[in-house]
């Protein structure tokens, strides 16, 4: 508690950087972000445009370095713009899930009693429904737009966050500093937000980064199954469109597949690094 | 490629075709191509397992395929759109076409040993066809009576065209009265272990895997079936079917069993043959329809401009790998009787399309003319791709497109129940006969909210309604053809719905599978004439 905030974050950064995998993950994510941001400058047209003959192999035509897909769309354009869709949906969905999960978990733990009972049962109810089925159902009912897909993933992924937050809050609820705040007459919400939350959040952030990875996978699965938004480029949709050509033009599936694999891997590596950095129990490992 | 394959196929196996066709030409057969008996054929189709082995109310292609090996119709249609006898040996119309005498075949027994009689036919018509399968087609039907032990007479309140009536007979199965009488046909558990008169008997259904059939030793057609057994096995996806064919585990796949690019790969080996014969009775097309409830796309001038803006030849080439061609009329060009080839074609010309829209009163404003909701039905993967093409083509002439590709259930709901689209990309499989299945897409009667695969665009034209009503009772076949041409002219002008591309359905089979020729609808064939040349 004695150390200043800046030396504490330096300490975090140092311990994050000590994890080589995490640094690699961070580099990959930065590249993906750069691609997503630069996409409109690199490709000056709708990425879904059919530009050339279908099934041009990568590295054969310099105009389309990654080749064309089953419809004759530029795979490079689809990958770059697909990065936007993927990052947007997965970060927004993970953010939604984290906010929802933290609120539900915090309220359940702090107020206890019947509210805890109801919220815990609700969490368990959501956990019993297979995630992918839940997402597919919500998207099928609401319609295939980016907003709905983000919402569907968000409201499916919150239970683990809620459980973790609840456990953290339960552990911190009766600690001396909290009791001190109470005796000073602080309100419930103020204690929950300003006092407990900063202490409870590190493991939630770690879990949140893993949830971003899962969200990417869910977004891809939904698009692969043809339930994605057909008006935007998506890595999963590209794999789905290319799968009947797997014997002849396997690169159509392989290129977006690699993109998904590296991005999800990167998110998990970053999660590990964050765990090293933020978990005090691992400090002297 | 396919046409070439088909020609090759025809020349090399013409002799086999003749031998197989010998049921219409008794005495004509060639010694070297005498069918061999024996062997078990493993077959599949380009879809999934049926919901039941026999679905009395229809149920789509899958139960049609699994049930027609066991249950038979009275007559069938061949690939020249002519009828040949099955359970009926003769169907004769009265002079005024208000009644038909049907003579049934002698010496036919059901698989459980009971004899097939006229009572089975009477029961089937009254309890099955009229209420469940051919209701609209039999709307003027007044009754069926027994003339003698081999003959029944069906009577009608209005003249009933012969081709139209025989088409009903050829597409409706005959049920055993002694099994179904007094039960609910649709829910009878026997539908999963049907008893019929066909060349194959039901043996077992291993759910999630296959249906197995035994040879019917007492089949009425002496010497047939040639096969000792038949297995219809189901795969979840096209690529696995191609792999199963290469591994020799699968010998026959009907209705686009494998990915289009794999067809050439397999047929190049000479171990496999691909043919597009046998789909006359189920000519598949990808359709475009315009919702009359939207005032912009209700305008025929806009519809014509949109059709002119779509590069259908490229869609046929890229999405269907050349196994499709641009549509000309609402009646498919494979229809040997009713197709009208002399219609405006709306060839691809984006500049002309833009001019047409200018003239129709939709000039470019701030880079666009108007916005449409485009619904591409998600039951075929290709539709989503066609949707991408159409979206791009329309955006090129300044029409903003909001594309939706919902799953099967949501597509049916969106098009046929909620009418929630401006332009829909859908499909249909048409029979040769147009009334009532095809005409339901364009008549006012065809508008039934919630009923799938009929008039969803709200098109209502009294001239069309009158024409179709007249066609339903016109007994002169030539006049019916003229009427069908008139119908197509009106559709080509008003464009409520038309064929975007005609899909070519393909059967892929091992070279050793013979005797598949001569059928209008291979899905509904009993496979009694199929044999293995190994």
mmCIF file of N, CA and C in Angstrom, chain A residues 75 78-79 220 234-240 250-263:
data_model
loop_
_atom_site.group_PDB
_atom_site.id
_atom_site.type_symbol
_atom_site.label_atom_id
_atom_site.label_comp_id
_atom_site.label_asym_id
_atom_site.label_seq_id
_atom_site.Cartn_x
_atom_site.Cartn_y
_atom_site.Cartn_z
ATOM 1 N N UNK A 75 -8.993 -11.658 -51.048
ATOM 2 C CA UNK A 75 -8.870 -12.208 -49.696
ATOM 3 C C UNK A 75 -8.153 -11.233 -48.766
ATOM 4 N N UNK A 78 -10.620 -8.889 -47.520
ATOM 5 C CA UNK A 78 -11.529 -9.535 -46.573
ATOM 6 C C UNK A 78 -10.851 -9.734 -45.217
ATOM 7 N N UNK A 79 -9.548 -10.061 -45.241
ATOM 8 C CA UNK A 79 -8.825 -10.280 -43.979
ATOM 9 C C UNK A 79 -8.679 -8.952 -43.234
ATOM 10 N N UNK A 220 -16.669 -16.077 -35.168
ATOM 11 C CA UNK A 220 -16.280 -16.831 -36.359
ATOM 12 C C UNK A 220 -17.221 -18.009 -36.583
ATOM 13 N N UNK A 234 -16.035 -10.936 -42.798
ATOM 14 C CA UNK A 234 -15.778 -11.644 -41.544
ATOM 15 C C UNK A 234 -14.910 -12.858 -41.824
ATOM 16 N N UNK A 235 -13.964 -13.108 -40.912
ATOM 17 C CA UNK A 235 -13.066 -14.250 -41.093
ATOM 18 C C UNK A 235 -13.839 -15.570 -41.107
ATOM 19 N N UNK A 236 -14.771 -15.681 -40.177
ATOM 20 C CA UNK A 236 -15.560 -16.918 -40.088
ATOM 21 C C UNK A 236 -16.362 -17.162 -41.354
ATOM 22 N N UNK A 237 -16.970 -16.099 -41.891
ATOM 23 C CA UNK A 237 -17.765 -16.237 -43.112
ATOM 24 C C UNK A 237 -16.882 -16.673 -44.273
ATOM 25 N N UNK A 238 -15.666 -16.176 -44.305
ATOM 26 C CA UNK A 238 -14.742 -16.541 -45.381
ATOM 27 C C UNK A 238 -14.435 -18.043 -45.324
ATOM 28 N N UNK A 239 -14.219 -18.553 -44.115
ATOM 29 C CA UNK A 239 -13.986 -20.000 -43.966
ATOM 30 C C UNK A 239 -15.222 -20.776 -44.391
ATOM 31 N N UNK A 240 -16.399 -20.300 -43.946
ATOM 32 C CA UNK A 240 -17.652 -20.983 -44.278
ATOM 33 C C UNK A 240 -17.866 -21.051 -45.785
ATOM 34 N N UNK A 250 -7.565 -24.943 -50.719
ATOM 35 C CA UNK A 250 -7.608 -24.964 -49.255
ATOM 36 C C UNK A 250 -7.185 -23.648 -48.635
ATOM 37 N N UNK A 251 -6.442 -22.813 -49.398
ATOM 38 C CA UNK A 251 -5.976 -21.547 -48.827
ATOM 39 C C UNK A 251 -7.130 -20.642 -48.422
ATOM 40 N N UNK A 252 -8.318 -20.795 -49.088
ATOM 41 C CA UNK A 252 -9.455 -19.915 -48.754
ATOM 42 C C UNK A 252 -9.856 -20.117 -47.297
ATOM 43 N N UNK A 253 -9.763 -21.363 -46.826
ATOM 44 C CA UNK A 253 -10.054 -21.624 -45.414
ATOM 45 C C UNK A 253 -8.831 -21.367 -44.541
ATOM 46 N N UNK A 254 -7.654 -21.685 -45.078
ATOM 47 C CA UNK A 254 -6.443 -21.654 -44.248
ATOM 48 C C UNK A 254 -6.057 -20.230 -43.841
ATOM 49 N N UNK A 255 -6.166 -19.267 -44.755
ATOM 50 C CA UNK A 255 -5.704 -17.906 -44.436
ATOM 51 C C UNK A 255 -6.523 -17.281 -43.299
ATOM 52 N N UNK A 256 -7.854 -17.232 -43.425
ATOM 53 C CA UNK A 256 -8.600 -16.688 -42.276
ATOM 54 C C UNK A 256 -8.475 -17.582 -41.042
ATOM 55 N N UNK A 257 -8.308 -18.889 -41.262
ATOM 56 C CA UNK A 257 -8.124 -19.796 -40.124
ATOM 57 C C UNK A 257 -6.884 -19.435 -39.325
ATOM 58 N N UNK A 258 -5.797 -19.155 -40.041
ATOM 59 C CA UNK A 258 -4.560 -18.742 -39.359
ATOM 60 C C UNK A 258 -4.771 -17.419 -38.633
ATOM 61 N N UNK A 259 -5.475 -16.499 -39.292
ATOM 62 C CA UNK A 259 -5.716 -15.190 -38.662
ATOM 63 C C UNK A 259 -6.463 -15.374 -37.345
ATOM 64 N N UNK A 260 -7.495 -16.228 -37.367
ATOM 65 C CA UNK A 260 -8.264 -16.469 -36.139
ATOM 66 C C UNK A 260 -7.368 -17.126 -35.094
ATOM 67 N N UNK A 261 -6.607 -18.128 -35.535
ATOM 68 C CA UNK A 261 -5.775 -18.874 -34.590
ATOM 69 C C UNK A 261 -4.784 -17.944 -33.888
ATOM 70 N N UNK A 262 -4.082 -17.125 -34.660
ATOM 71 C CA UNK A 262 -3.065 -16.252 -34.058
ATOM 72 C C UNK A 262 -3.700 -15.197 -33.150
ATOM 73 N N UNK A 263 -4.838 -14.671 -33.573
ATOM 74 C CA UNK A 263 -5.463 -13.631 -32.751
ATOM 75 C C UNK A 263 -5.951 -14.203 -31.420
#
